[in-house]
Short mmCIF file of C-alpha atoms in Angstrom, two decimals:
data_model
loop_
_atom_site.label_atom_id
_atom_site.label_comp_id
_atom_site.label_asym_id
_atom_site.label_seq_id
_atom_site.Cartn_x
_atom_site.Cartn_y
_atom_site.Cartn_z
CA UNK A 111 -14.84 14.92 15.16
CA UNK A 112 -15.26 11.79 17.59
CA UNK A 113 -13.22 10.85 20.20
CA UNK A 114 -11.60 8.09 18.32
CA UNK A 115 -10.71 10.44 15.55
CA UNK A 116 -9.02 13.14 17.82
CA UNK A 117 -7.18 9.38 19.72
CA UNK A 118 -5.65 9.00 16.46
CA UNK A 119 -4.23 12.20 15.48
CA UNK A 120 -2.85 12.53 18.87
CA UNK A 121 -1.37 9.46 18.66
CA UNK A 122 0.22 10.07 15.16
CA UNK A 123 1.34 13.18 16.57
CA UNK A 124 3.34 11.43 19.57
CA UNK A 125 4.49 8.88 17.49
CA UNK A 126 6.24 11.92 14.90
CA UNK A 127 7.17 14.37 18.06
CA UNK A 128 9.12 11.62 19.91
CA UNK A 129 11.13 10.65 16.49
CA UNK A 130 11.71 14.38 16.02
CA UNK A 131 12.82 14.69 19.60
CA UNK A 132 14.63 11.67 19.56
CA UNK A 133 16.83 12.00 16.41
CA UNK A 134 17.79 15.97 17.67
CA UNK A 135 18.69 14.85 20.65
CA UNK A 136 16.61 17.39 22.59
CA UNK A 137 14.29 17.42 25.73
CA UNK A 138 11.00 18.23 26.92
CA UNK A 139 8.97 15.07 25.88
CA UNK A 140 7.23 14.92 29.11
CA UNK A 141 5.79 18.03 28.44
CA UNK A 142 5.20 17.55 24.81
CA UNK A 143 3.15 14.81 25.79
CA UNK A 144 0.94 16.33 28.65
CA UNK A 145 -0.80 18.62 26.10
CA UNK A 146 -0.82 16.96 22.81
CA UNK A 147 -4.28 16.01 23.49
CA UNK A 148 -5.29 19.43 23.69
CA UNK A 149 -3.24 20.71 20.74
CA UNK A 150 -4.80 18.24 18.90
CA UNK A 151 -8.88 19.42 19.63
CA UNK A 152 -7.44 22.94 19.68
CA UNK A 153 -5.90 22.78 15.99
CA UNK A 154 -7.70 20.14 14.20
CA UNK A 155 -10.88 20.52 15.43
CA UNK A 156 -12.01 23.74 17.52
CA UNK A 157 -9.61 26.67 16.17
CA UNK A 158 -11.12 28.44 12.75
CA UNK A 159 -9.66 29.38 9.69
CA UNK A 160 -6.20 27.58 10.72
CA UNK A 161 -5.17 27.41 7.29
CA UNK A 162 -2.65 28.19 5.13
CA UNK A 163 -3.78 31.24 4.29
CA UNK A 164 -3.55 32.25 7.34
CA UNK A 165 -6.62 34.64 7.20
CA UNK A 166 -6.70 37.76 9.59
CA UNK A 167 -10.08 36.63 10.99
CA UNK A 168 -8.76 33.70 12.14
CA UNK A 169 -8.82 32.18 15.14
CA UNK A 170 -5.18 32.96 17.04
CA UNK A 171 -3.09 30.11 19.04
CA UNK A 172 -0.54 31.49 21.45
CA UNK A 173 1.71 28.77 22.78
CA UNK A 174 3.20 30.05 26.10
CA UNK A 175 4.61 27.04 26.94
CA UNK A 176 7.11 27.37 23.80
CA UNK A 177 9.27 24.03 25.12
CA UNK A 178 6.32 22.46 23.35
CA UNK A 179 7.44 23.45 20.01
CA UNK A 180 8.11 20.02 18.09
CA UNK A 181 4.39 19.30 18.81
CA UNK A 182 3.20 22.80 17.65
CA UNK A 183 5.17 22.29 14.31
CA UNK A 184 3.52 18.69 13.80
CA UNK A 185 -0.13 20.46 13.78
CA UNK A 186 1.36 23.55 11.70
CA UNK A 187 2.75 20.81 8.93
CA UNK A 188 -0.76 18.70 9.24
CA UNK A 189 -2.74 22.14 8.59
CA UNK A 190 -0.41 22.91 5.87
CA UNK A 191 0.62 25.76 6.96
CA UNK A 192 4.30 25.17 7.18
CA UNK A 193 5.76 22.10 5.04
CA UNK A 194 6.10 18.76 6.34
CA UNK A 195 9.28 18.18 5.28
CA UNK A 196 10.47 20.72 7.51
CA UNK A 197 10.05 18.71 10.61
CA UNK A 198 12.96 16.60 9.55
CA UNK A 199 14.83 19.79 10.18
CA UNK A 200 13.70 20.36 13.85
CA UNK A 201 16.24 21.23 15.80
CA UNK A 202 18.88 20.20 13.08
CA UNK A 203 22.08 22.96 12.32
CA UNK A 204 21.16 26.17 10.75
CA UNK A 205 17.64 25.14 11.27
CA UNK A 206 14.92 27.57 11.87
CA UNK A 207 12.69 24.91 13.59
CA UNK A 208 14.52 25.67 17.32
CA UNK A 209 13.03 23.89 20.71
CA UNK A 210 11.19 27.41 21.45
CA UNK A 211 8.05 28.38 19.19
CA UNK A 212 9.05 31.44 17.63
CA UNK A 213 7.43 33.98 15.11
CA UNK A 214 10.37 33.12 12.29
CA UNK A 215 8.23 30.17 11.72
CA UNK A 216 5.12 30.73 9.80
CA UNK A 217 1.62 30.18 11.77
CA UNK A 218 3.82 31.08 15.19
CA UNK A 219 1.92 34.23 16.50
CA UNK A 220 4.03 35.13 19.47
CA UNK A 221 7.10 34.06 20.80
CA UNK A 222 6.65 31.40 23.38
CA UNK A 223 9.13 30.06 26.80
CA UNK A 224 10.56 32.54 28.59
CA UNK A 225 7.54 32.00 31.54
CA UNK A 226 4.76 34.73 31.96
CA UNK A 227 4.88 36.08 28.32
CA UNK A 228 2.45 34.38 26.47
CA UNK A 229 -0.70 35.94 28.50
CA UNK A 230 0.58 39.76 27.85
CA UNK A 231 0.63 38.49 24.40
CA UNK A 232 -2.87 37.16 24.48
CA UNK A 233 -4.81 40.02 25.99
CA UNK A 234 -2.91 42.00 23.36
CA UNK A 235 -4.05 39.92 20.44
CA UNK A 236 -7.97 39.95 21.91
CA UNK A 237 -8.08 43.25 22.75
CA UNK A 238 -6.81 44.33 19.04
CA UNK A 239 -9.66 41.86 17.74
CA UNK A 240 -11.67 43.72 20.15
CA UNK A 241 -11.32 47.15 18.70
CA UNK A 242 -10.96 45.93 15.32
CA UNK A 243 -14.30 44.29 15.41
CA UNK A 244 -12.30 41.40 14.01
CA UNK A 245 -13.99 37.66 13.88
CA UNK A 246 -12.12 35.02 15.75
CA UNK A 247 -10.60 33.90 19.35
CA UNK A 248 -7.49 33.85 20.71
CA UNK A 249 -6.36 30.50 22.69
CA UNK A 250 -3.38 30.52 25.14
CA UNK A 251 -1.72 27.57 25.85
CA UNK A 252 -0.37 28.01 29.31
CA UNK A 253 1.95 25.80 32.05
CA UNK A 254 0.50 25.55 35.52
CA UNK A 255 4.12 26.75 36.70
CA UNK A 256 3.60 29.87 34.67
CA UNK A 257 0.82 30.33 37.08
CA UNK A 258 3.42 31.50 39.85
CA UNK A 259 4.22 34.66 38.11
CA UNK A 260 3.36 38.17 38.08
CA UNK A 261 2.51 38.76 34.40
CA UNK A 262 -0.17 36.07 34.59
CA UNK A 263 -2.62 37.82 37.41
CA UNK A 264 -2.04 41.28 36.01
CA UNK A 265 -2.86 39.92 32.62
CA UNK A 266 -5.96 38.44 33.90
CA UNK A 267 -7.32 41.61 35.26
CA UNK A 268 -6.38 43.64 32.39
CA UNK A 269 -8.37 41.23 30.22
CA UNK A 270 -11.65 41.40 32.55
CA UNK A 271 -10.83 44.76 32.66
CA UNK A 272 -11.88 44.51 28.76
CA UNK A 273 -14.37 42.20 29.02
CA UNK A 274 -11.77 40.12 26.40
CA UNK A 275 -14.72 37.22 25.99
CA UNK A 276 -12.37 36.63 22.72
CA UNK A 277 -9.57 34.85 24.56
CA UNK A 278 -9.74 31.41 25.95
CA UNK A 279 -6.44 30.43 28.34
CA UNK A 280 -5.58 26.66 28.53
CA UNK A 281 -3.80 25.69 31.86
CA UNK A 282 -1.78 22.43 31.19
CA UNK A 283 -1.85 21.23 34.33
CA UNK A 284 0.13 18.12 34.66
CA UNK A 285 1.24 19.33 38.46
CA UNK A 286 5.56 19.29 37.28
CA UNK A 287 7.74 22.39 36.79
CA UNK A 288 11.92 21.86 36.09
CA UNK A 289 12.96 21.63 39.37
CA UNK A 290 10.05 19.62 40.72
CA UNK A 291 6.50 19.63 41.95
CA UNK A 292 4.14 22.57 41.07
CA UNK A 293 2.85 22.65 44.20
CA UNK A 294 6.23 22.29 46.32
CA UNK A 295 7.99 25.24 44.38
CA UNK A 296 5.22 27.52 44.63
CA UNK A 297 1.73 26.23 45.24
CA UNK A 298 -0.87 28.36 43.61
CA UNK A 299 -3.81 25.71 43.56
CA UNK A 300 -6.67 25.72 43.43
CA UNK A 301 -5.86 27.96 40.54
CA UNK A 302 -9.66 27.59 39.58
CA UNK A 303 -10.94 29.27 42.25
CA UNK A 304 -8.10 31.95 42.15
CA UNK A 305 -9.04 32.85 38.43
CA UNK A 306 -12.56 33.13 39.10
CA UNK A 307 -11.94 35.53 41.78
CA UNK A 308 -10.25 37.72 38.77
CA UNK A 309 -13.71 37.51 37.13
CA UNK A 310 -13.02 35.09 35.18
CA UNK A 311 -15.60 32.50 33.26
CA UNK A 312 -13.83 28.80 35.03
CA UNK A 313 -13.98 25.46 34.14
CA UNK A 314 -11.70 22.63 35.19
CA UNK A 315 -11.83 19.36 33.05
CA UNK A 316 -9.89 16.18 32.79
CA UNK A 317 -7.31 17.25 29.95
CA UNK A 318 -7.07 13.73 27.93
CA UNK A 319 -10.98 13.59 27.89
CA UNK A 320 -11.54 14.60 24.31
CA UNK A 321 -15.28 14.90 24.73
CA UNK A 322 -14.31 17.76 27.67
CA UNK A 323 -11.90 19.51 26.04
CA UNK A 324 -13.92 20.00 22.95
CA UNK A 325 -16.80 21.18 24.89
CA UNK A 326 -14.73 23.68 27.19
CA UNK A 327 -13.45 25.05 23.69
CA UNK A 328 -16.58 25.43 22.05
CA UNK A 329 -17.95 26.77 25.20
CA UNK A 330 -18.09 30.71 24.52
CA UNK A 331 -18.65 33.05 27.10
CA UNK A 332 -21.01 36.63 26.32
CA UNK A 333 -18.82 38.67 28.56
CA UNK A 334 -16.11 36.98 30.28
CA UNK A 335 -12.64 35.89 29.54
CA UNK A 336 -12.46 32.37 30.22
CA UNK A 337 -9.79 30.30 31.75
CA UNK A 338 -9.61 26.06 31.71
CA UNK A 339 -7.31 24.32 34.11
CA UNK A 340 -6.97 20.89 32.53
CA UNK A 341 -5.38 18.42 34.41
CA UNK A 342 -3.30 16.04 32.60
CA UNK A 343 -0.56 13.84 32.85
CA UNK A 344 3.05 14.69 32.46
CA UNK A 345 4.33 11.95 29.56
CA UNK A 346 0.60 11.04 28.36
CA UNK A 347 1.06 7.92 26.28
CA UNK A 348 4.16 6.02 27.15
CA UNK A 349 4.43 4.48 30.83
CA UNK A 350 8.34 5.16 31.07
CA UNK A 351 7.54 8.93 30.82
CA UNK A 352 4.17 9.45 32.72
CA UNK A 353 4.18 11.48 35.57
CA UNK A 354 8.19 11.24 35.84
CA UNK A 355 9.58 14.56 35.88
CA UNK A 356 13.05 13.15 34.55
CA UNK A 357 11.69 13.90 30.77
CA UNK A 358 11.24 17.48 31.48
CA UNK A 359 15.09 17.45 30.29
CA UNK A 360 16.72 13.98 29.69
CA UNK A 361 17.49 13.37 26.15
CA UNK A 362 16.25 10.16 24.95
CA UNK A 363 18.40 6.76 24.71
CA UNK A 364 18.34 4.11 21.79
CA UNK A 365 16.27 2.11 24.63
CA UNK A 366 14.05 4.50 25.41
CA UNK A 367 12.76 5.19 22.23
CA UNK A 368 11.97 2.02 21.06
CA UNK A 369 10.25 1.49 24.02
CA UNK A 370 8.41 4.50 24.07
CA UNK A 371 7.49 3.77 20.21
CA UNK A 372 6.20 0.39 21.45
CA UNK A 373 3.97 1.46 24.11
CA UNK A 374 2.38 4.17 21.48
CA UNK A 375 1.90 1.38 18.70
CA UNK A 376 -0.04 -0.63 21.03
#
């Protein structure tokens, strides 16, 4: 797929994720945004057999970062694995479609936002492949705050332990937590040089460079697990948003959507 290709999906994705933010009345759009451009290599381009059969050889996505779930719904509806009707439902009453990616929706493998869970998950998932001599990775979509706990590092060394060259971790590094600055709350950069003193395979791209994150994905290590920080941009896409850590929670005004919808129909 070419770089223009993967521009567009992404930017049909933002364009549906902000509505369906917008009319629930929900947060989280900053952070949404920071890693729709690597949702959208990872599931419409990179990840195998991503279907709606949902194969057992496929190719697993773990979404730590379950905040991010309006964006991880889009891509389930585009690769038909859930409807796409259903988005209209996000976040709505009685709705299963909640602001946390959870395994009651279909094509969710793990339950993802309570920080640090999403990598036990993963070496779980790669090791299983591992003895089952079962085809297929497993990708972990991490936060760079989820980098501060404990779960993370012993997950790491339980994976080299393994030699889990199955399992690919993506580090959305857009350099925000909640309550402020990665780096201010608990600075654990450079977190590439950290991981690859885990024995990990390393590489550290710009994560809105479609050409890079297609290669770091396709990229498989013999006998490594490998981990890519990408740094990206907290609120990719609209101006208002980028790199303003007020859209980790604010809901959304009248004014704020139209002007965000402006900026992404430029």
């Amino acid at each position: 797929m070419t770089a223009n290709e993967y521009k567009r999906i992404a930017n049909d994705a933002r364009k549906t994720v902000l509505r369906m933010i917008y009319e629930a009345q929900t947060a989280h759009i900053g952070s949404n945004f920071s890693c729709i451009d690597l949702l959208t290599v990872l599931y419409m381009g990179v990840a195998q057999n991503l279907d709606k059969d949902l194969r057992e050889d496929r190719d697993r996505v773990i979404v730590s970062k379950g905040w991010v779930a309006a964006s991880v719904y889009y891509f389930l509806a585009e690769k038909g694995i859930i409807p796409k009707e259903d988005l209209e439902t996000y976040c709505k009453p009685g709705a299963k479609y909640i602001g946390l990616a959870e395994p009651s929706v279909r094509g969710i493998e793990a339950a993802g936002g309570s920080m640090g869970f999403g990598l036990p998950f993963g070496v779980g998932f790669a090791l299983a492949k591992k003895l089952k001599k079962e085809k297929g990775r497993v990708f972990v979509l991490m936060s760079d705050g989820e980098m501060q706990t404990g779960t993370t590092w012993e997950s790491m060394l339980i994976a080299k332990q393994h030699n889990l060259s199955n399992l690919v971790v993506l580090v959305d590094n857009n350099s925000w937590q909640a309550m402020g600055r990665t780096k201010d709350i608990l600075n654990v950069e450079p977190i590439d040089e950290r991981a690859r003193s885990f024995g990990w395979e390393v590489q550290r791209i710009a994560g809105h460079d479609y050409g890079q994150i297609e290669h770091a994905l396709t990229s498989e290590s013999a006998n490594f697990p490998t981990l890519v920080v990408c740094d990206t941009i907290k609120g990719k896409g609209v101006k208002r948003f980028e790199d303003n850590n007020l859209y980790h929670y604010k809901e959304l005004s009248r004014e704020e959507y139209e002007e965000a919808m402006r900026d992404l129909s430029q």
